[in-house]
């Protein structure tokens, strides 16, 4: 497995729409394993393909990394949601930033796994939050998009400052 470079905010790939995966090739499997490795090393609990410069509908998640229970989602789609709550949230493409975001606390998501099996799972709490965050990445949407404009400006200003000192 290879550790991949995680793209940070400002890289155009994070705003590019992703394409459906039509066939689960060996390359797709390798990408998924490399993404899991990269996510665990970061460390993080979710990583979407655009974050490693690949515009495909693929993300990896492990909301409980101590138990090592990885989930690979190919072409995922949320088919039910309810009960919005506010919770703190970060993103590997925004190191150092953590914001309160409103999302559904209960969702049902369907996807294809690496063995081409059609899966459907109910997710609640942390897992529901991560799934929504990663699926947003596949739609070129970022967690700061949920924030009020003034707060986004503060974050963007801070990122410009970090870029200037080579810390981004
Ligand atoms: Ni993210």
PDB file of C-alpha atoms and ligand atoms in Angstrom:
ATOM      1  CA  UNK A   1       0.000   0.000   0.000  1.00  0.00           C
ATOM      2  CA  UNK A   2       1.118   3.502  -0.757  1.00  0.00           C
ATOM      3  CA  UNK A   3       0.531   6.626   1.245  1.00  0.00           C
ATOM      4  CA  UNK A   4      -1.029   9.230  -1.037  1.00  0.00           C
ATOM      5  CA  UNK A   5      -0.723  12.998  -0.873  1.00  0.00           C
ATOM      6  CA  UNK A   6      -3.851  14.665   0.483  1.00  0.00           C
ATOM      7  CA  UNK A   7      -4.940  17.757  -1.446  1.00  0.00           C
ATOM      8  CA  UNK A   8      -5.701  20.797   0.652  1.00  0.00           C
ATOM      9  CA  UNK A   9      -8.333  23.492   0.222  1.00  0.00           C
ATOM     10  CA  UNK A  10      -7.475  25.687  -2.732  1.00  0.00           C
ATOM     11  CA  UNK A  11      -6.678  22.752  -5.019  1.00  0.00           C
ATOM     12  CA  UNK A  12      -9.116  22.750  -7.928  1.00  0.00           C
ATOM     13  CA  UNK A  13      -9.669  18.977  -7.765  1.00  0.00           C
ATOM     14  CA  UNK A  14     -11.758  19.454  -4.597  1.00  0.00           C
ATOM     15  CA  UNK A  15     -14.268  21.471  -6.663  1.00  0.00           C
ATOM     16  CA  UNK A  16     -14.380  19.104  -9.633  1.00  0.00           C
ATOM     17  CA  UNK A  17     -17.421  16.852 -10.117  1.00  0.00           C
ATOM     18  CA  UNK A  18     -16.694  13.131  -9.850  1.00  0.00           C
ATOM     19  CA  UNK A  19     -17.629  10.347 -12.228  1.00  0.00           C
ATOM     20  CA  UNK A  20     -19.417   7.068 -11.530  1.00  0.00           C
ATOM     21  CA  UNK A  21     -17.240   3.959 -11.335  1.00  0.00           C
ATOM     22  CA  UNK A  22     -18.479   1.540 -13.986  1.00  0.00           C
ATOM     23  CA  UNK A  23     -16.127  -1.368 -13.301  1.00  0.00           C
ATOM     24  CA  UNK A  24     -14.215  -2.310 -10.164  1.00  0.00           C
ATOM     25  CA  UNK A  25     -10.814  -2.931 -11.672  1.00  0.00           C
ATOM     26  CA  UNK A  26      -7.568  -3.821  -9.905  1.00  0.00           C
ATOM     27  CA  UNK A  27      -6.616  -0.142 -10.169  1.00  0.00           C
ATOM     28  CA  UNK A  28      -9.774   0.861  -8.283  1.00  0.00           C
ATOM     29  CA  UNK A  29      -9.029  -1.762  -5.591  1.00  0.00           C
ATOM     30  CA  UNK A  30      -5.462  -0.489  -5.237  1.00  0.00           C
ATOM     31  CA  UNK A  31      -6.723   3.091  -5.005  1.00  0.00           C
ATOM     32  CA  UNK A  32      -9.176   2.092  -2.244  1.00  0.00           C
ATOM     33  CA  UNK A  33      -6.460   0.301  -0.227  1.00  0.00           C
ATOM     34  CA  UNK A  34      -4.062   3.217  -0.681  1.00  0.00           C
ATOM     35  CA  UNK A  35      -6.793   5.615   0.447  1.00  0.00           C
ATOM     36  CA  UNK A  36      -7.453   3.522   3.567  1.00  0.00           C
ATOM     37  CA  UNK A  37      -3.738   3.501   4.374  1.00  0.00           C
ATOM     38  CA  UNK A  38      -3.558   7.263   3.813  1.00  0.00           C
ATOM     39  CA  UNK A  39      -6.641   7.853   5.987  1.00  0.00           C
ATOM     40  CA  UNK A  40      -5.324   5.752   8.897  1.00  0.00           C
ATOM     41  CA  UNK A  41      -1.908   7.418   8.755  1.00  0.00           C
ATOM     42  CA  UNK A  42      -3.312  10.971   8.570  1.00  0.00           C
ATOM     43  CA  UNK A  43      -5.034  10.073  10.960  1.00  0.00           C
ATOM     44  CA  UNK A  44      -8.626  10.538   9.870  1.00  0.00           C
ATOM     45  CA  UNK A  45     -11.959   8.718   9.806  1.00  0.00           C
ATOM     46  CA  UNK A  46     -12.930   9.391   6.207  1.00  0.00           C
ATOM     47  CA  UNK A  47     -11.306  10.185   2.877  1.00  0.00           C
ATOM     48  CA  UNK A  48     -12.847  10.808  -0.540  1.00  0.00           C
ATOM     49  CA  UNK A  49     -11.129  10.201  -3.899  1.00  0.00           C
ATOM     50  CA  UNK A  50     -10.989  13.912  -4.910  1.00  0.00           C
ATOM     51  CA  UNK A  51      -8.827  14.504  -1.829  1.00  0.00           C
ATOM     52  CA  UNK A  52      -6.168  12.295  -3.416  1.00  0.00           C
ATOM     53  CA  UNK A  53      -6.602  13.918  -6.833  1.00  0.00           C
ATOM     54  CA  UNK A  54      -8.982  11.339  -8.340  1.00  0.00           C
ATOM     55  CA  UNK A  55     -12.387  12.502  -9.632  1.00  0.00           C
ATOM     56  CA  UNK A  56     -14.290   9.254  -9.082  1.00  0.00           C
ATOM     57  CA  UNK A  57     -17.209   8.315  -6.813  1.00  0.00           C
ATOM     58  CA  UNK A  58     -15.209   6.439  -4.216  1.00  0.00           C
ATOM     59  CA  UNK A  59     -14.667   7.089  -0.531  1.00  0.00           C
ATOM     60  CA  UNK A  60     -13.299   5.204   2.455  1.00  0.00           C
ATOM     61  CA  UNK A  61     -14.551   5.496   6.012  1.00  0.00           C
ATOM     62  CA  UNK A  62     -13.734   4.093   9.411  1.00  0.00           C
ATOM     63  CA  UNK A  63     -15.657   5.841  12.151  1.00  0.00           C
ATOM     64  CA  UNK A  64     -14.070   3.548  14.749  1.00  0.00           C
ATOM     65  CA  UNK A  65     -10.412   3.191  13.712  1.00  0.00           C
ATOM     66  CA  UNK A  66      -9.436   1.434  16.972  1.00  0.00           C
ATOM     67  CA  UNK A  67     -11.617  -1.488  15.933  1.00  0.00           C
ATOM     68  CA  UNK A  68     -10.354  -1.262  12.325  1.00  0.00           C
ATOM     69  CA  UNK A  69     -13.711  -1.518  10.619  1.00  0.00           C
ATOM     70  CA  UNK A  70     -13.055   0.017   7.195  1.00  0.00           C
ATOM     71  CA  UNK A  71     -15.869   0.701   4.753  1.00  0.00           C
ATOM     72  CA  UNK A  72     -15.180   1.293   1.060  1.00  0.00           C
ATOM     73  CA  UNK A  73     -18.074   2.973  -0.734  1.00  0.00           C
ATOM     74  CA  UNK A  74     -18.312   2.990  -4.509  1.00  0.00           C
ATOM     75  CA  UNK A  75     -21.008   5.160  -6.149  1.00  0.00           C
ATOM     76  CA  UNK A  76     -22.684   5.832  -2.787  1.00  0.00           C
ATOM     77  CA  UNK A  77     -26.058   7.514  -2.447  1.00  0.00           C
ATOM     78  CA  UNK A  78     -28.045   8.569   0.593  1.00  0.00           C
ATOM     79  CA  UNK A  79     -31.594   7.274   0.234  1.00  0.00           C
ATOM     80  CA  UNK A  80     -33.137   8.388   3.530  1.00  0.00           C
ATOM     81  CA  UNK A  81     -32.310  10.932   6.204  1.00  0.00           C
ATOM     82  CA  UNK A  82     -33.867  12.420   9.305  1.00  0.00           C
ATOM     83  CA  UNK A  83     -33.235  14.340  12.506  1.00  0.00           C
ATOM     84  CA  UNK A  84     -30.814  17.218  11.940  1.00  0.00           C
ATOM     85  CA  UNK A  85     -28.260  17.973  14.652  1.00  0.00           C
ATOM     86  CA  UNK A  86     -25.237  20.233  15.024  1.00  0.00           C
ATOM     87  CA  UNK A  87     -21.841  18.657  15.690  1.00  0.00           C
ATOM     88  CA  UNK A  88     -18.161  19.573  15.382  1.00  0.00           C
ATOM     89  CA  UNK A  89     -16.468  18.530  12.193  1.00  0.00           C
ATOM     90  CA  UNK A  90     -13.068  18.685  10.497  1.00  0.00           C
ATOM     91  CA  UNK A  91     -11.602  17.663   7.141  1.00  0.00           C
ATOM     92  CA  UNK A  92      -8.194  16.301   6.115  1.00  0.00           C
ATOM     93  CA  UNK A  93      -8.141  18.968   3.388  1.00  0.00           C
ATOM     94  CA  UNK A  94      -8.484  21.649   6.086  1.00  0.00           C
ATOM     95  CA  UNK A  95      -5.879  20.691   8.709  1.00  0.00           C
ATOM     96  CA  UNK A  96      -6.339  22.636  11.925  1.00  0.00           C
ATOM     97  CA  UNK A  97      -9.923  23.737  11.281  1.00  0.00           C
ATOM     98  CA  UNK A  98     -12.895  22.402  13.198  1.00  0.00           C
ATOM     99  CA  UNK A  99     -16.402  23.841  12.860  1.00  0.00           C
ATOM    100  CA  UNK A 100     -19.942  23.141  14.012  1.00  0.00           C
ATOM    101  CA  UNK A 101     -21.999  21.849  11.090  1.00  0.00           C
ATOM    102  CA  UNK A 102     -25.668  20.850  10.931  1.00  0.00           C
ATOM    103  CA  UNK A 103     -26.290  17.439   9.408  1.00  0.00           C
ATOM    104  CA  UNK A 104     -28.693  14.509   9.648  1.00  0.00           C
ATOM    105  CA  UNK A 105     -28.143  12.231  12.636  1.00  0.00           C
ATOM    106  CA  UNK A 106     -29.784   9.235  10.950  1.00  0.00           C
ATOM    107  CA  UNK A 107     -29.295   8.207   7.349  1.00  0.00           C
ATOM    108  CA  UNK A 108     -29.562   5.205   5.074  1.00  0.00           C
ATOM    109  CA  UNK A 109     -26.847   4.935   2.435  1.00  0.00           C
ATOM    110  CA  UNK A 110     -26.526   2.496  -0.423  1.00  0.00           C
ATOM    111  CA  UNK A 111     -23.291   1.770  -2.267  1.00  0.00           C
ATOM    112  CA  UNK A 112     -21.297  -0.956  -3.974  1.00  0.00           C
ATOM    113  CA  UNK A 113     -18.368  -2.496  -2.114  1.00  0.00           C
ATOM    114  CA  UNK A 114     -15.028  -3.693  -3.525  1.00  0.00           C
ATOM    115  CA  UNK A 115     -16.486  -7.180  -4.114  1.00  0.00           C
ATOM    116  CA  UNK A 116     -19.192  -5.626  -6.304  1.00  0.00           C
ATOM    117  CA  UNK A 117     -21.769  -6.379  -3.637  1.00  0.00           C
ATOM    118  CA  UNK A 118     -24.687  -3.948  -3.369  1.00  0.00           C
ATOM    119  CA  UNK A 119     -24.859  -2.745   0.214  1.00  0.00           C
ATOM    120  CA  UNK A 120     -27.313  -0.686   2.176  1.00  0.00           C
ATOM    121  CA  UNK A 121     -26.553   0.449   5.711  1.00  0.00           C
ATOM    122  CA  UNK A 122     -28.221   2.555   8.366  1.00  0.00           C
ATOM    123  CA  UNK A 123     -25.847   5.023   9.950  1.00  0.00           C
ATOM    124  CA  UNK A 124     -26.270   7.090  13.073  1.00  0.00           C
ATOM    125  CA  UNK A 125     -24.234   9.670  14.951  1.00  0.00           C
ATOM    126  CA  UNK A 126     -20.545   9.897  14.024  1.00  0.00           C
ATOM    127  CA  UNK A 127     -20.809   7.427  11.135  1.00  0.00           C
ATOM    128  CA  UNK A 128     -23.800   9.314   9.670  1.00  0.00           C
ATOM    129  CA  UNK A 129     -21.838  12.554   9.912  1.00  0.00           C
ATOM    130  CA  UNK A 130     -18.763  11.123   8.166  1.00  0.00           C
ATOM    131  CA  UNK A 131     -20.805   9.531   5.379  1.00  0.00           C
ATOM    132  CA  UNK A 132     -22.524  12.849   4.620  1.00  0.00           C
ATOM    133  CA  UNK A 133     -19.178  14.687   4.714  1.00  0.00           C
ATOM    134  CA  UNK A 134     -17.474  12.231   2.333  1.00  0.00           C
ATOM    135  CA  UNK A 135     -20.430  12.086  -0.065  1.00  0.00           C
ATOM    136  CA  UNK A 136     -20.343  15.887  -0.194  1.00  0.00           C
ATOM    137  CA  UNK A 137     -16.720  15.637  -1.392  1.00  0.00           C
ATOM    138  CA  UNK A 138     -17.956  13.454  -4.270  1.00  0.00           C
ATOM    139  CA  UNK A 139     -20.306  16.308  -5.218  1.00  0.00           C
ATOM    140  CA  UNK A 140     -17.443  18.840  -4.995  1.00  0.00           C
ATOM    141  CA  UNK A 141     -18.973  20.252  -1.841  1.00  0.00           C
ATOM    142  CA  UNK A 142     -16.897  21.146   1.224  1.00  0.00           C
ATOM    143  CA  UNK A 143     -17.882  21.511   4.873  1.00  0.00           C
ATOM    144  CA  UNK A 144     -17.112  25.232   4.882  1.00  0.00           C
ATOM    145  CA  UNK A 145     -19.913  25.682   2.318  1.00  0.00           C
ATOM    146  CA  UNK A 146     -22.361  25.241   5.207  1.00  0.00           C
ATOM    147  CA  UNK A 147     -20.863  28.139   7.165  1.00  0.00           C
ATOM    148  CA  UNK A 148     -22.061  31.744   7.016  1.00  0.00           C
ATOM    149  CA  UNK A 149     -20.119  33.882   4.507  1.00  0.00           C
ATOM    150  CA  UNK A 150     -18.327  35.876   7.230  1.00  0.00           C
ATOM    151  CA  UNK A 151     -16.986  32.703   8.824  1.00  0.00           C
ATOM    152  CA  UNK A 152     -15.790  31.327   5.492  1.00  0.00           C
ATOM    153  CA  UNK A 153     -13.958  34.606   4.892  1.00  0.00           C
ATOM    154  CA  UNK A 154     -12.193  34.308   8.249  1.00  0.00           C
ATOM    155  CA  UNK A 155     -11.106  30.764   7.395  1.00  0.00           C
ATOM    156  CA  UNK A 156      -9.961  31.730   3.887  1.00  0.00           C
ATOM    157  CA  UNK A 157      -7.961  34.622   5.283  1.00  0.00           C
ATOM    158  CA  UNK A 158      -6.265  32.309   7.781  1.00  0.00           C
ATOM    159  CA  UNK A 159      -5.480  29.831   4.977  1.00  0.00           C
ATOM    160  CA  UNK A 160      -3.950  32.632   2.849  1.00  0.00           C
ATOM    161  CA  UNK A 161      -1.770  33.516   5.837  1.00  0.00           C
ATOM    162  CA  UNK A 162      -0.731  29.877   6.239  1.00  0.00           C
ATOM    163  CA  UNK A 163       0.069  29.641   2.502  1.00  0.00           C
ATOM    164  CA  UNK A 164       2.332  32.685   2.747  1.00  0.00           C
ATOM    165  CA  UNK A 165       4.431  31.052   5.444  1.00  0.00           C
ATOM    166  CA  UNK A 166       4.448  27.721   3.615  1.00  0.00           C
ATOM    167  CA  UNK A 167       2.192  26.065   6.183  1.00  0.00           C
ATOM    168  CA  UNK A 168      -0.484  24.883   3.678  1.00  0.00           C
TER     169      UNK A 168
HETATM  170 NI1  LIG B   1     -13.242  16.194   4.131  1.00  0.00          NI
END
